[in-house]
């Protein structure tokens, strides 16, 4: 399995949040992992993306020191490794981890240390994607995130992203941020077509996004669907999360397989293992059980993920080789 759209703060296990809080003397609403999960996971009928995003407050509270970021990343990567995954791109916004005085650079260094310690000597590989944030007064922080990504590009950081409240802060407002990314040759994906419509995806493409986070609402504009197909722009779709944030009304109406059948380069991801209470295996199982995904479609989705990864051509080829070997003779999940 490959996960290209996985948020660090939204995927921290309840027991890790507890441990980090205890070490730092931070009070939490519950000391019981099972009870704490209720505060960390979004309900199935969450209301909107804005309500979903509130679930990040608690994990972010405990991820404000170098040691906490290192340890949090270490435990997340260890759990991905234990799941038997091949490759993951883990994203987070360094500017949200600076409340106790860390610089963005220190945050990224700590995350990379945790990632490298956990992945050392294993088949599993992971890279970081640094998120810029939608917001009213963080222009400087976003520009610094772009420069930080450029400084660490090829040294554990693979790309940039734009995350946050899409309906409140339009994608088109972030042209300056991604013009700098282009100037510094940092590839990027952008969350678009989730809480906002096709115009948000069009804006992301105009700015030079090489992938689209979600893109679930592309279907409202048939011409855009055609463009995404023709240019083979990867869509990082996250079925459970898309239902929770009301980007789609229900899983049975999720367009992931209809886009795939039209020839779009669709990938399946978790978004947030804890906030959406899921795993990549579970997302694929849901597609099989609720949408009738065939073994061939599963294979195609996995190959698409390898094709869409922010890796070199040779690394992508190696991933695809492993997927083909595993899928041959093992067509049932
Ligand atoms: Zn996301």
PDB file of N, CA, C and O in Angstrom, residues 54-108:
ATOM      1  N   UNK A  54     -11.211  21.381  13.311  1.00  0.00           N
ATOM      2  CA  UNK A  54     -11.091  21.648  14.763  1.00  0.00           C
ATOM      3  C   UNK A  54     -10.427  20.493  15.498  1.00  0.00           C
ATOM      4  O   UNK A  54      -9.873  20.666  16.575  1.00  0.00           O
ATOM      5  N   UNK A  55     -10.500  19.297  14.908  1.00  0.00           N
ATOM      6  CA  UNK A  55      -9.936  18.107  15.553  1.00  0.00           C
ATOM      7  C   UNK A  55      -8.409  18.126  15.591  1.00  0.00           C
ATOM      8  O   UNK A  55      -7.792  17.264  16.202  1.00  0.00           O
ATOM      9  N   UNK A  56      -7.806  19.078  14.902  1.00  0.00           N
ATOM     10  CA  UNK A  56      -6.345  19.153  14.888  1.00  0.00           C
ATOM     11  C   UNK A  56      -5.792  19.958  16.069  1.00  0.00           C
ATOM     12  O   UNK A  56      -4.596  19.936  16.334  1.00  0.00           O
ATOM     13  N   UNK A  57      -6.666  20.649  16.783  1.00  0.00           N
ATOM     14  CA  UNK A  57      -6.194  21.515  17.876  1.00  0.00           C
ATOM     15  C   UNK A  57      -5.451  20.727  18.956  1.00  0.00           C
ATOM     16  O   UNK A  57      -4.393  21.148  19.421  1.00  0.00           O
ATOM     17  N   UNK A  58      -6.018  19.596  19.344  1.00  0.00           N
ATOM     18  CA  UNK A  58      -5.446  18.806  20.435  1.00  0.00           C
ATOM     19  C   UNK A  58      -4.066  18.210  20.092  1.00  0.00           C
ATOM     20  O   UNK A  58      -3.111  18.418  20.851  1.00  0.00           O
ATOM     21  N   UNK A  59      -3.949  17.503  18.955  1.00  0.00           N
ATOM     22  CA  UNK A  59      -2.594  17.001  18.640  1.00  0.00           C
ATOM     23  C   UNK A  59      -1.572  18.124  18.476  1.00  0.00           C
ATOM     24  O   UNK A  59      -0.417  17.971  18.888  1.00  0.00           O
ATOM     25  N   UNK A  60      -2.001  19.253  17.931  1.00  0.00           N
ATOM     26  CA  UNK A  60      -1.041  20.357  17.741  1.00  0.00           C
ATOM     27  C   UNK A  60      -0.563  20.926  19.075  1.00  0.00           C
ATOM     28  O   UNK A  60       0.566  21.388  19.200  1.00  0.00           O
ATOM     29  N   UNK A  61      -1.434  20.834  20.086  1.00  0.00           N
ATOM     30  CA  UNK A  61      -1.085  21.325  21.419  1.00  0.00           C
ATOM     31  C   UNK A  61       0.145  20.604  21.986  1.00  0.00           C
ATOM     32  O   UNK A  61       0.976  21.210  22.669  1.00  0.00           O
ATOM     33  N   UNK A  62       0.272  19.305  21.662  1.00  0.00           N
ATOM     34  CA  UNK A  62       1.385  18.527  22.237  1.00  0.00           C
ATOM     35  C   UNK A  62       2.584  18.417  21.291  1.00  0.00           C
ATOM     36  O   UNK A  62       3.572  17.764  21.618  1.00  0.00           O
ATOM     37  N   UNK A  63       2.508  19.039  20.102  1.00  0.00           N
ATOM     38  CA  UNK A  63       3.597  18.920  19.119  1.00  0.00           C
ATOM     39  C   UNK A  63       4.330  20.252  18.929  1.00  0.00           C
ATOM     40  O   UNK A  63       4.477  20.742  17.813  1.00  0.00           O
ATOM     41  N   UNK A  64       4.761  20.835  20.045  1.00  0.00           N
ATOM     42  CA  UNK A  64       5.390  22.159  19.979  1.00  0.00           C
ATOM     43  C   UNK A  64       6.842  22.167  20.443  1.00  0.00           C
ATOM     44  O   UNK A  64       7.433  23.238  20.597  1.00  0.00           O
ATOM     45  N   UNK A  65       7.421  20.989  20.684  1.00  0.00           N
ATOM     46  CA  UNK A  65       8.845  20.950  21.037  1.00  0.00           C
ATOM     47  C   UNK A  65       9.566  20.007  20.073  1.00  0.00           C
ATOM     48  O   UNK A  65       8.923  19.155  19.438  1.00  0.00           O
ATOM     49  N   UNK A  66      10.875  20.159  19.988  1.00  0.00           N
ATOM     50  CA  UNK A  66      11.652  19.308  19.088  1.00  0.00           C
ATOM     51  C   UNK A  66      11.449  17.828  19.405  1.00  0.00           C
ATOM     52  O   UNK A  66      11.224  17.017  18.525  1.00  0.00           O
ATOM     53  N   UNK A  67      11.526  17.498  20.714  1.00  0.00           N
ATOM     54  CA  UNK A  67      11.411  16.101  21.112  1.00  0.00           C
ATOM     55  C   UNK A  67      10.019  15.546  20.807  1.00  0.00           C
ATOM     56  O   UNK A  67       9.876  14.401  20.364  1.00  0.00           O
ATOM     57  N   UNK A  68       8.989  16.371  21.012  1.00  0.00           N
ATOM     58  CA  UNK A  68       7.625  15.902  20.743  1.00  0.00           C
ATOM     59  C   UNK A  68       7.415  15.657  19.242  1.00  0.00           C
ATOM     60  O   UNK A  68       6.813  14.658  18.845  1.00  0.00           O
ATOM     61  N   UNK A  69       7.936  16.553  18.401  1.00  0.00           N
ATOM     62  CA  UNK A  69       7.787  16.374  16.952  1.00  0.00           C
ATOM     63  C   UNK A  69       8.559  15.129  16.504  1.00  0.00           C
ATOM     64  O   UNK A  69       8.052  14.306  15.739  1.00  0.00           O
ATOM     65  N   UNK A  70       9.777  14.978  17.027  1.00  0.00           N
ATOM     66  CA  UNK A  70      10.588  13.799  16.657  1.00  0.00           C
ATOM     67  C   UNK A  70       9.875  12.507  17.048  1.00  0.00           C
ATOM     68  O   UNK A  70       9.702  11.599  16.249  1.00  0.00           O
ATOM     69  N   UNK A  71       9.426  12.472  18.298  1.00  0.00           N
ATOM     70  CA  UNK A  71       8.798  11.260  18.819  1.00  0.00           C
ATOM     71  C   UNK A  71       7.451  10.989  18.132  1.00  0.00           C
ATOM     72  O   UNK A  71       7.133   9.841  17.820  1.00  0.00           O
ATOM     73  N   UNK A  72       6.684  12.047  17.906  1.00  0.00           N
ATOM     74  CA  UNK A  72       5.394  11.884  17.225  1.00  0.00           C
ATOM     75  C   UNK A  72       5.592  11.303  15.836  1.00  0.00           C
ATOM     76  O   UNK A  72       4.894  10.375  15.422  1.00  0.00           O
ATOM     77  N   UNK A  73       6.574  11.826  15.106  1.00  0.00           N
ATOM     78  CA  UNK A  73       6.840  11.329  13.754  1.00  0.00           C
ATOM     79  C   UNK A  73       7.382   9.898  13.809  1.00  0.00           C
ATOM     80  O   UNK A  73       7.015   9.054  12.986  1.00  0.00           O
ATOM     81  N   UNK A  74       8.220   9.627  14.801  1.00  0.00           N
ATOM     82  CA  UNK A  74       8.775   8.277  14.953  1.00  0.00           C
ATOM     83  C   UNK A  74       7.650   7.247  15.132  1.00  0.00           C
ATOM     84  O   UNK A  74       7.629   6.204  14.482  1.00  0.00           O
ATOM     85  N   UNK A  75       6.689   7.571  16.011  1.00  0.00           N
ATOM     86  CA  UNK A  75       5.609   6.599  16.273  1.00  0.00           C
ATOM     87  C   UNK A  75       4.686   6.462  15.058  1.00  0.00           C
ATOM     88  O   UNK A  75       4.228   5.363  14.754  1.00  0.00           O
ATOM     89  N   UNK A  76       4.443   7.566  14.356  1.00  0.00           N
ATOM     90  CA  UNK A  76       3.585   7.469  13.161  1.00  0.00           C
ATOM     91  C   UNK A  76       4.252   6.595  12.092  1.00  0.00           C
ATOM     92  O   UNK A  76       3.625   5.673  11.550  1.00  0.00           O
ATOM     93  N   UNK A  77       5.526   6.870  11.805  1.00  0.00           N
ATOM     94  CA  UNK A  77       6.229   6.090  10.774  1.00  0.00           C
ATOM     95  C   UNK A  77       6.336   4.621  11.200  1.00  0.00           C
ATOM     96  O   UNK A  77       6.160   3.714  10.385  1.00  0.00           O
ATOM     97  N   UNK A  78       6.565   4.388  12.503  1.00  0.00           N
ATOM     98  CA  UNK A  78       6.624   2.998  12.983  1.00  0.00           C
ATOM     99  C   UNK A  78       5.293   2.299  12.727  1.00  0.00           C
ATOM    100  O   UNK A  78       5.260   1.123  12.340  1.00  0.00           O
ATOM    101  N   UNK A  79       4.182   3.001  12.957  1.00  0.00           N
ATOM    102  CA  UNK A  79       2.884   2.345  12.768  1.00  0.00           C
ATOM    103  C   UNK A  79       2.611   2.092  11.278  1.00  0.00           C
ATOM    104  O   UNK A  79       2.015   1.071  10.920  1.00  0.00           O
ATOM    105  N   UNK A  80       3.078   2.960  10.402  1.00  0.00           N
ATOM    106  CA  UNK A  80       2.904   2.728   8.955  1.00  0.00           C
ATOM    107  C   UNK A  80       3.727   1.511   8.522  1.00  0.00           C
ATOM    108  O   UNK A  80       3.288   0.688   7.728  1.00  0.00           O
ATOM    109  N   UNK A  81       4.921   1.425   9.086  1.00  0.00           N
ATOM    110  CA  UNK A  81       5.810   0.296   8.794  1.00  0.00           C
ATOM    111  C   UNK A  81       5.164  -1.014   9.237  1.00  0.00           C
ATOM    112  O   UNK A  81       5.161  -2.005   8.513  1.00  0.00           O
ATOM    113  N   UNK A  82       4.585  -0.977  10.438  1.00  0.00           N
ATOM    114  CA  UNK A  82       3.917  -2.180  10.974  1.00  0.00           C
ATOM    115  C   UNK A  82       2.729  -2.601  10.113  1.00  0.00           C
ATOM    116  O   UNK A  82       2.365  -3.767  10.081  1.00  0.00           O
ATOM    117  N   UNK A  83       2.111  -1.634   9.459  1.00  0.00           N
ATOM    118  CA  UNK A  83       0.988  -1.971   8.577  1.00  0.00           C
ATOM    119  C   UNK A  83       1.454  -2.630   7.281  1.00  0.00           C
ATOM    120  O   UNK A  83       0.647  -3.013   6.443  1.00  0.00           O
ATOM    121  N   UNK A  84       2.764  -2.722   7.103  1.00  0.00           N
ATOM    122  CA  UNK A  84       3.306  -3.360   5.908  1.00  0.00           C
ATOM    123  C   UNK A  84       3.241  -2.479   4.679  1.00  0.00           C
ATOM    124  O   UNK A  84       3.205  -2.980   3.545  1.00  0.00           O
ATOM    125  N   UNK A  85       3.228  -1.172   4.889  1.00  0.00           N
ATOM    126  CA  UNK A  85       3.139  -0.280   3.735  1.00  0.00           C
ATOM    127  C   UNK A  85       4.463  -0.185   2.990  1.00  0.00           C
ATOM    128  O   UNK A  85       5.519  -0.461   3.540  1.00  0.00           O
ATOM    129  N   UNK A  86       4.358   0.215   1.724  1.00  0.00           N
ATOM    130  CA  UNK A  86       5.542   0.353   0.874  1.00  0.00           C
ATOM    131  C   UNK A  86       6.143   1.747   0.975  1.00  0.00           C
ATOM    132  O   UNK A  86       7.345   1.921   1.072  1.00  0.00           O
ATOM    133  N   UNK A  87       5.236   2.757   0.901  1.00  0.00           N
ATOM    134  CA  UNK A  87       5.711   4.129   0.760  1.00  0.00           C
ATOM    135  C   UNK A  87       4.634   5.090   1.247  1.00  0.00           C
ATOM    136  O   UNK A  87       3.440   4.833   1.053  1.00  0.00           O
ATOM    137  N   UNK A  88       5.055   6.193   1.886  1.00  0.00           N
ATOM    138  CA  UNK A  88       4.081   7.210   2.313  1.00  0.00           C
ATOM    139  C   UNK A  88       4.685   8.599   2.172  1.00  0.00           C
ATOM    140  O   UNK A  88       5.889   8.797   2.340  1.00  0.00           O
ATOM    141  N   UNK A  89       3.841   9.546   1.857  1.00  0.00           N
ATOM    142  CA  UNK A  89       4.223  10.962   1.893  1.00  0.00           C
ATOM    143  C   UNK A  89       3.426  11.599   3.019  1.00  0.00           C
ATOM    144  O   UNK A  89       2.198  11.648   2.971  1.00  0.00           O
ATOM    145  N   UNK A  90       4.138  12.023   4.061  1.00  0.00           N
ATOM    146  CA  UNK A  90       3.505  12.542   5.275  1.00  0.00           C
ATOM    147  C   UNK A  90       3.580  14.065   5.244  1.00  0.00           C
ATOM    148  O   UNK A  90       4.662  14.627   5.056  1.00  0.00           O
ATOM    149  N   UNK A  91       2.426  14.709   5.418  1.00  0.00           N
ATOM    150  CA  UNK A  91       2.429  16.178   5.309  1.00  0.00           C
ATOM    151  C   UNK A  91       2.058  16.853   6.620  1.00  0.00           C
ATOM    152  O   UNK A  91       1.325  16.294   7.442  1.00  0.00           O
ATOM    153  N   UNK A  92       2.582  18.025   6.806  1.00  0.00           N
ATOM    154  CA  UNK A  92       2.225  18.849   7.970  1.00  0.00           C
ATOM    155  C   UNK A  92       2.705  20.268   7.703  1.00  0.00           C
ATOM    156  O   UNK A  92       3.519  20.506   6.809  1.00  0.00           O
ATOM    157  N   UNK A  93       2.194  21.207   8.508  1.00  0.00           N
ATOM    158  CA  UNK A  93       2.546  22.623   8.337  1.00  0.00           C
ATOM    159  C   UNK A  93       3.515  23.031   9.441  1.00  0.00           C
ATOM    160  O   UNK A  93       3.114  23.183  10.591  1.00  0.00           O
ATOM    161  N   UNK A  94       4.806  23.213   9.118  1.00  0.00           N
ATOM    162  CA  UNK A  94       5.781  23.573  10.163  1.00  0.00           C
ATOM    163  C   UNK A  94       5.364  24.825  10.935  1.00  0.00           C
ATOM    164  O   UNK A  94       5.630  24.955  12.132  1.00  0.00           O
ATOM    165  N   UNK A  95       4.668  25.760  10.283  1.00  0.00           N
ATOM    166  CA  UNK A  95       4.290  27.017  10.957  1.00  0.00           C
ATOM    167  C   UNK A  95       3.287  26.800  12.090  1.00  0.00           C
ATOM    168  O   UNK A  95       3.101  27.696  12.912  1.00  0.00           O
ATOM    169  N   UNK A  96       2.658  25.615  12.161  1.00  0.00           N
ATOM    170  CA  UNK A  96       1.716  25.353  13.253  1.00  0.00           C
ATOM    171  C   UNK A  96       2.409  24.730  14.467  1.00  0.00           C
ATOM    172  O   UNK A  96       1.765  24.394  15.458  1.00  0.00           O
ATOM    173  N   UNK A  97       3.734  24.554  14.370  1.00  0.00           N
ATOM    174  CA  UNK A  97       4.480  23.921  15.469  1.00  0.00           C
ATOM    175  C   UNK A  97       5.489  24.893  16.091  1.00  0.00           C
ATOM    176  O   UNK A  97       6.477  24.474  16.679  1.00  0.00           O
ATOM    177  N   UNK A  98       5.235  26.186  15.952  1.00  0.00           N
ATOM    178  CA  UNK A  98       6.224  27.184  16.398  1.00  0.00           C
ATOM    179  C   UNK A  98       5.740  27.987  17.615  1.00  0.00           C
ATOM    180  O   UNK A  98       6.321  29.011  17.950  1.00  0.00           O
ATOM    181  N   UNK A  99       4.669  27.502  18.271  1.00  0.00           N
ATOM    182  CA  UNK A  99       4.064  28.279  19.375  1.00  0.00           C
ATOM    183  C   UNK A  99       4.960  28.396  20.604  1.00  0.00           C
ATOM    184  O   UNK A  99       4.790  29.276  21.428  1.00  0.00           O
ATOM    185  N   UNK A 100       5.912  27.455  20.743  1.00  0.00           N
ATOM    186  CA  UNK A 100       6.817  27.537  21.896  1.00  0.00           C
ATOM    187  C   UNK A 100       8.212  27.974  21.472  1.00  0.00           C
ATOM    188  O   UNK A 100       9.198  27.690  22.154  1.00  0.00           O
ATOM    189  N   UNK A 101       8.297  28.619  20.325  1.00  0.00           N
ATOM    190  CA  UNK A 101       9.573  29.221  19.931  1.00  0.00           C
ATOM    191  C   UNK A 101      10.403  28.479  18.916  1.00  0.00           C
ATOM    192  O   UNK A 101      11.462  28.969  18.518  1.00  0.00           O
ATOM    193  N   UNK A 102       9.983  27.283  18.476  1.00  0.00           N
ATOM    194  CA  UNK A 102      10.759  26.583  17.442  1.00  0.00           C
ATOM    195  C   UNK A 102      10.682  27.368  16.136  1.00  0.00           C
ATOM    196  O   UNK A 102       9.671  28.013  15.854  1.00  0.00           O
ATOM    197  N   UNK A 103      11.734  27.271  15.331  1.00  0.00           N
ATOM    198  CA  UNK A 103      11.658  27.830  13.980  1.00  0.00           C
ATOM    199  C   UNK A 103      11.107  26.731  13.063  1.00  0.00           C
ATOM    200  O   UNK A 103      11.143  25.545  13.409  1.00  0.00           O
ATOM    201  N   UNK A 104      10.655  27.145  11.884  1.00  0.00           N
ATOM    202  CA  UNK A 104      10.148  26.135  10.934  1.00  0.00           C
ATOM    203  C   UNK A 104      11.252  25.136  10.586  1.00  0.00           C
ATOM    204  O   UNK A 104      11.004  23.941  10.441  1.00  0.00           O
ATOM    205  N   UNK A 105      12.472  25.642  10.465  1.00  0.00           N
ATOM    206  CA  UNK A 105      13.585  24.761  10.125  1.00  0.00           C
ATOM    207  C   UNK A 105      13.815  23.706  11.226  1.00  0.00           C
ATOM    208  O   UNK A 105      14.022  22.529  10.949  1.00  0.00           O
ATOM    209  N   UNK A 106      13.731  24.153  12.482  1.00  0.00           N
ATOM    210  CA  UNK A 106      13.913  23.203  13.598  1.00  0.00           C
ATOM    211  C   UNK A 106      12.806  22.151  13.604  1.00  0.00           C
ATOM    212  O   UNK A 106      13.048  20.980  13.906  1.00  0.00           O
ATOM    213  N   UNK A 107      11.589  22.575  13.282  1.00  0.00           N
ATOM    214  CA  UNK A 107      10.461  21.634  13.245  1.00  0.00           C
ATOM    215  C   UNK A 107      10.710  20.567  12.181  1.00  0.00           C
ATOM    216  O   UNK A 107      10.556  19.365  12.431  1.00  0.00           O
ATOM    217  N   UNK A 108      11.131  21.010  10.992  1.00  0.00           N
ATOM    218  CA  UNK A 108      11.360  20.061   9.894  1.00  0.00           C
ATOM    219  C   UNK A 108      12.513  19.115  10.239  1.00  0.00           C
ATOM    220  O   UNK A 108      12.434  17.904  10.008  1.00  0.00           O
TER     221      UNK A 108
END
